[in-house]
Coordinates of C-alpha atoms in Angstrom, one line a residue:
M21 CA 146.1 138.2 93.0
S22 CA 143.1 138.0 95.3
A23 CA 142.5 136.6 98.8
L24 CA 139.4 136.1 100.9
G25 CA 139.4 135.0 104.5
L26 CA 136.6 134.1 106.9
P27 CA 137.6 135.0 110.5
Q28 CA 136.1 132.8 113.1
T29 CA 133.1 134.4 114.9
R30 CA 133.2 131.9 117.8
L31 CA 136.2 132.7 119.9
R32 CA 137.6 130.5 122.7
G33 CA 138.5 132.1 126.0
R34 CA 142.3 132.1 126.6
D35 CA 143.6 130.0 129.3
I36 CA 146.7 127.9 130.1
S37 CA 145.1 124.5 130.4
P38 CA 146.7 121.7 128.4
L39 CA 145.4 121.2 124.8
K40 CA 143.4 118.1 124.1
S41 CA 143.7 116.1 121.0
D42 CA 140.3 117.4 119.7
D43 CA 141.6 121.0 120.2
C44 CA 144.6 120.2 118.0
K45 CA 142.3 118.9 115.3
Q46 CA 140.2 122.0 115.4
M47 CA 143.3 124.1 114.9
L48 CA 144.2 122.4 111.6
H49 CA 143.1 124.8 108.9
S50 CA 144.4 123.0 105.9
G51 CA 141.1 121.2 105.4
Q52 CA 139.2 124.5 105.5
L53 CA 141.2 126.1 102.7
R54 CA 139.7 126.4 99.3
T55 CA 141.8 127.4 96.3
Q56 CA 141.4 127.7 92.6
R57 CA 144.3 127.8 90.2
R58 CA 144.2 129.5 86.8
D59 CA 146.8 129.9 84.0
A60 CA 148.5 133.3 83.8
S61 CA 147.0 133.7 80.3
G62 CA 143.6 133.9 82.0
A63 CA 144.6 136.9 84.2
T64 CA 142.2 139.6 83.0
G65 CA 142.2 142.1 85.9
P66 CA 141.3 142.6 89.5
A67 CA 137.5 142.5 89.2
V68 CA 137.6 139.1 87.4
G69 CA 140.1 137.7 89.9
K70 CA 138.0 138.8 92.9
F71 CA 134.9 137.3 91.3
V72 CA 136.6 133.9 91.2
A73 CA 137.8 134.2 94.8
E74 CA 134.4 135.3 96.0
G75 CA 132.8 132.3 94.3
L76 CA 134.7 130.0 96.7
V77 CA 132.7 131.3 99.6
E78 CA 129.7 129.0 99.9
R79 CA 126.4 130.6 100.9
D80 CA 125.0 127.6 102.8
K81 CA 128.2 127.2 105.0
F82 CA 129.1 130.9 105.6
A83 CA 125.8 132.8 105.5
D84 CA 126.2 134.1 109.0
D85 CA 130.0 134.7 109.1
F86 CA 132.3 137.6 108.2
Y87 CA 134.7 137.9 105.3
L88 CA 138.0 139.7 104.8
S89 CA 139.1 140.7 101.3
V90 CA 142.7 141.8 101.0
D91 CA 145.4 142.2 98.5
P92 CA 147.9 139.6 99.8
A93 CA 150.8 141.1 97.9
V94 CA 150.5 144.3 99.9
V95 CA 148.8 143.8 103.3
V96 CA 150.7 143.0 106.5
F97 CA 148.7 141.8 109.6
T98 CA 149.2 142.9 113.1
Q99 CA 148.9 140.7 116.2
D100 CA 145.2 139.8 117.1
W101 CA 144.0 141.5 113.9
D102 CA 140.9 139.3 113.8
L103 CA 139.8 140.3 117.3
S104 CA 140.4 143.9 116.5
L105 CA 138.4 143.9 113.3
L106 CA 135.5 142.1 115.0
K107 CA 135.6 144.4 118.0
Q108 CA 135.5 147.5 115.7
W109 CA 132.7 146.2 113.5
Y110 CA 130.5 145.4 116.5
I111 CA 131.1 148.9 118.0
I112 CA 129.7 150.5 114.9
G113 CA 126.2 149.1 115.7
N114 CA 125.2 148.8 112.0
D115 CA 124.8 145.2 110.7
M116 CA 125.2 146.6 107.2
A117 CA 128.6 148.0 107.9
I118 CA 131.6 147.4 105.7
M119 CA 135.0 148.5 107.1
S120 CA 137.5 149.5 104.4
V121 CA 140.5 151.6 103.7
S122 CA 143.8 151.5 101.9
P123 CA 146.0 150.7 104.9
K124 CA 148.9 152.8 106.3
S125 CA 152.4 152.1 105.1
I126 CA 154.3 149.5 107.1
E127 CA 156.9 152.3 107.8
L128 CA 154.3 153.9 110.1
Q129 CA 153.8 150.8 112.2
G130 CA 154.8 151.5 115.9
S131 CA 154.5 155.2 115.5
T132 CA 152.1 157.3 117.5
N133 CA 148.5 156.4 116.5
N134 CA 147.1 159.9 116.4
T135 CA 145.5 159.8 112.9
V136 CA 143.2 157.5 110.9
L137 CA 143.0 157.1 107.2
V138 CA 139.7 157.7 105.4
Q139 CA 138.6 157.3 101.7
C140 CA 137.2 160.7 100.9
S141 CA 138.2 162.0 97.5
A142 CA 137.9 161.0 93.8
R143 CA 138.2 162.2 90.3
I144 CA 137.2 161.5 86.7
H145 CA 140.0 159.4 85.4
S146 CA 140.5 160.6 81.8
K147 CA 139.2 162.8 79.0
S148 CA 137.5 159.9 77.3
P149 CA 133.7 160.2 76.7
D150 CA 133.4 156.9 78.5
A151 CA 135.6 157.9 81.4
V152 CA 134.9 156.4 84.8
V153 CA 135.4 157.5 88.4
E154 CA 138.6 156.8 90.2
F155 CA 138.9 156.8 94.0
N156 CA 142.0 158.5 95.3
P157 CA 144.4 157.2 98.0
P158 CA 143.0 157.9 101.5
E159 CA 143.6 161.1 103.6
M160 CA 144.7 161.4 107.2
V161 CA 142.3 162.9 109.7
P162 CA 143.0 163.4 113.5
R163 CA 142.1 160.6 115.8
Q164 CA 140.1 162.6 118.3
G165 CA 136.6 163.1 119.5
S166 CA 134.2 160.4 118.3
V167 CA 137.0 158.8 116.2
L168 CA 138.5 157.6 119.4
L169 CA 135.4 155.5 120.1
A170 CA 134.3 154.0 116.8
P171 CA 135.2 153.6 113.1
V172 CA 134.5 156.6 110.9
L173 CA 131.6 156.8 108.4
Q174 CA 133.0 157.5 105.0
A175 CA 131.6 157.8 101.5
H176 CA 134.1 155.6 99.6
Y177 CA 135.9 152.3 100.1
S178 CA 139.0 150.4 98.8
E179 CA 139.4 147.0 97.2
I180 CA 142.8 146.7 98.8
F181 CA 141.0 145.9 102.1
H182 CA 137.4 145.5 103.1
F183 CA 135.7 143.5 105.9
G184 CA 132.1 142.9 106.7
P185 CA 129.3 140.3 106.8
T186 CA 129.5 137.6 104.1
R187 CA 126.0 138.5 102.9
A188 CA 127.6 141.6 101.4
L189 CA 129.6 139.4 99.1
F190 CA 126.6 137.4 98.1
D191 CA 124.6 140.6 97.5
V192 CA 127.3 142.5 95.6
R193 CA 129.7 140.2 93.8
S194 CA 132.6 141.7 91.8
D195 CA 131.6 142.1 88.1
P196 CA 133.4 139.5 86.0
Y197 CA 132.3 141.3 82.8
T198 CA 134.7 144.2 83.4
P199 CA 138.1 142.7 82.5
L200 CA 141.4 144.5 82.1
I201 CA 140.5 147.7 83.9
S202 CA 142.3 149.0 87.1
V203 CA 140.1 151.9 87.8
G204 CA 136.3 152.4 87.8
H205 CA 135.3 149.1 89.3
E206 CA 135.6 150.4 92.9
Y207 CA 133.2 153.2 92.3
A208 CA 130.8 151.0 90.4
R209 CA 130.8 148.4 93.2
A210 CA 130.6 151.1 95.9
A211 CA 127.4 152.4 94.2
R212 CA 126.0 148.9 94.2
F213 CA 126.9 148.3 97.9
W214 CA 125.4 151.7 99.0
T215 CA 122.2 151.5 97.0
R216 CA 121.6 148.0 98.5
G217 CA 121.8 149.4 102.0
Y218 CA 125.5 148.9 103.0
D219 CA 127.6 151.6 104.5
F220 CA 131.4 152.2 104.6
Y221 CA 133.5 152.9 107.7
A222 CA 137.2 153.5 108.1
P223 CA 138.8 151.5 111.0
N224 CA 139.8 153.7 113.9
E225 CA 142.5 151.3 115.0
D226 CA 145.5 150.2 113.0
T227 CA 144.9 146.6 112.3
L228 CA 146.6 146.2 108.9
F229 CA 149.6 147.8 107.2
A230 CA 150.8 147.7 103.7
R231 CA 154.1 147.4 101.8
Y232 CA 153.8 150.1 99.2
K233 CA 156.7 150.2 96.6
W234 CA 157.6 153.2 94.6
Q235 CA 158.2 152.3 91.0
E236 CA 160.0 154.6 88.6
P237 CA 158.1 155.3 85.4
P238 CA 159.2 153.0 82.6
F239 CA 161.3 154.3 79.8
P240 CA 159.2 155.3 76.8
L241 CA 158.6 152.2 74.6
P242 CA 159.3 152.3 70.9
A243 CA 156.3 153.3 68.9
R244 CA 154.3 150.3 67.8
G245 CA 152.6 149.8 64.6
I246 CA 148.9 150.4 64.3
D247 CA 148.6 146.8 63.3
D248 CA 149.5 145.6 66.8
D249 CA 146.4 143.4 67.3
T250 CA 147.1 142.4 70.9
E251 CA 147.4 146.0 72.1
Q252 CA 144.3 147.1 70.2
Q253 CA 142.3 144.2 71.4
Q254 CA 143.2 145.0 75.0
Q255 CA 142.2 148.6 74.5
R256 CA 138.9 147.6 73.0
G257 CA 138.3 145.4 76.0
M258 CA 139.1 148.2 78.5
D259 CA 136.8 150.6 76.6
K260 CA 134.0 148.1 76.6
S261 CA 134.4 147.5 80.4
N262 CA 134.2 151.3 80.9
R263 CA 131.1 151.6 78.8
R264 CA 129.5 148.7 80.7
I265 CA 130.1 150.5 84.0
R266 CA 128.6 153.7 82.7
H267 CA 125.7 151.9 81.2
L268 CA 124.9 150.0 84.4
L269 CA 125.1 153.3 86.3
R270 CA 122.6 154.9 83.8
L271 CA 125.3 157.2 82.4
P272 CA 125.6 158.2 78.7
V273 CA 128.0 156.1 76.6
S274 CA 129.7 156.7 73.2
I275 CA 128.6 153.3 71.8
K276 CA 125.8 151.0 73.0
D277 CA 127.2 147.5 73.0
S278 CA 124.8 144.9 71.8
V279 CA 125.0 142.7 74.9
L280 CA 124.9 143.8 78.5
E281 CA 125.4 140.5 80.5
Q282 CA 123.4 140.0 83.7
S283 CA 122.5 143.7 83.9
Q284 CA 120.0 143.2 86.7
V285 CA 122.6 141.5 88.9
Y286 CA 125.3 144.1 88.5
S287 CA 123.1 147.3 88.4
P288 CA 122.6 149.5 91.4
G289 CA 120.1 148.4 94.0
G290 CA 116.7 149.8 94.9
I291 CA 117.0 150.5 98.7
R292 CA 118.7 153.8 98.2
S293 CA 118.5 155.9 94.9
M294 CA 121.4 156.8 92.7
E295 CA 120.5 160.4 93.2
A296 CA 121.0 159.9 97.0
W297 CA 124.3 158.1 96.3
Q298 CA 125.6 161.0 94.2
A299 CA 124.7 163.5 97.0
F300 CA 126.2 161.3 99.7
S301 CA 129.4 160.4 97.9
G302 CA 130.0 164.0 96.7
I303 CA 130.8 162.7 93.2
D304 CA 129.2 163.7 89.9
P305 CA 130.0 160.8 87.5
R306 CA 128.9 163.0 84.6
A307 CA 131.5 165.6 85.2
A308 CA 134.3 166.3 82.8
Y309 CA 137.9 165.4 83.4
D310 CA 139.7 168.2 85.4
E311 CA 143.5 168.1 84.7
S312 CA 144.2 170.9 87.2
T313 CA 143.6 168.7 90.3
T314 CA 143.5 165.1 91.5
N315 CA 141.0 166.0 94.3
Q316 CA 138.2 166.8 91.9
F317 CA 135.6 165.6 94.4
T318 CA 136.4 165.7 98.1
L319 CA 134.6 165.1 101.3
C320 CA 137.7 165.0 103.5
G321 CA 136.9 168.1 105.4
A322 CA 133.3 167.0 106.0
V323 CA 134.5 163.6 107.3
A324 CA 137.2 165.3 109.6
R325 CA 134.5 167.6 111.0
H326 CA 132.0 164.7 111.4
Q327 CA 129.6 166.3 109.0
L328 CA 129.0 163.2 106.9
H329 CA 125.8 161.6 108.1
Y330 CA 124.2 158.2 107.8
V331 CA 121.4 158.1 105.2
P332 CA 118.4 156.1 106.6
Y333 CA 116.1 153.9 104.4

């Protein structure tokens, strides 16, 4: 499930004067909602779902607004969340800023706000020759020094929550040609954002929380026959999506697929180079899978020490 919101950028001053009839009409948001329903049989993964949701944002109407992309099954909003996000974004002073992080657990709401979460580590997700990069859950860093004043520059982001100018959505749409996968699409989109001039920041105030649920691993399923067409078809689709990501990022692939749809649209940008992105993100997408650690690539120490620096262009 995907949800996009467009917080109002023109905010009324608060007063206690009686509401007028026109004020009430302006508060009715039902006419501003845009939805699109699809049959469950067409559910082919998060990247495709977000592409559909992002397509509902009309460029001519919302070109100078902000967007909020969240996982509605997880995210919990705090009071005045919209004011907080706008305030933090303007404090950054970078009109290409995207604020993003996997939010803190709802169990931490109301506790002492002495840490912030940052997206700062990743790994190669499998031993496959067409393996992609998987971003790890965020790490906590102390809320002190410059972190008290402004959001934190970070090298990665999260699709669970990101907020920024709507032009970022128009410039870097989710790739609808990567169905069925649950990892790899974040890294690919992060590369496209950054090489087009956008930067990622972790909020320094708790605006959103999340309801994370621990799920026990399922019991082993009975072995299926090799003629299970549905399972094999899904695996082929996932493999093709991974190869597409690697091909667009100019990485070697085991098989070159005959068609690479809209490759110019979904390839990295030209404002910053992929070599600069690899150095900034601290990730080598050509590296082999390392089964000894989940933090195969980490910049958490550098972020905590404020040693990650903006790359001009």
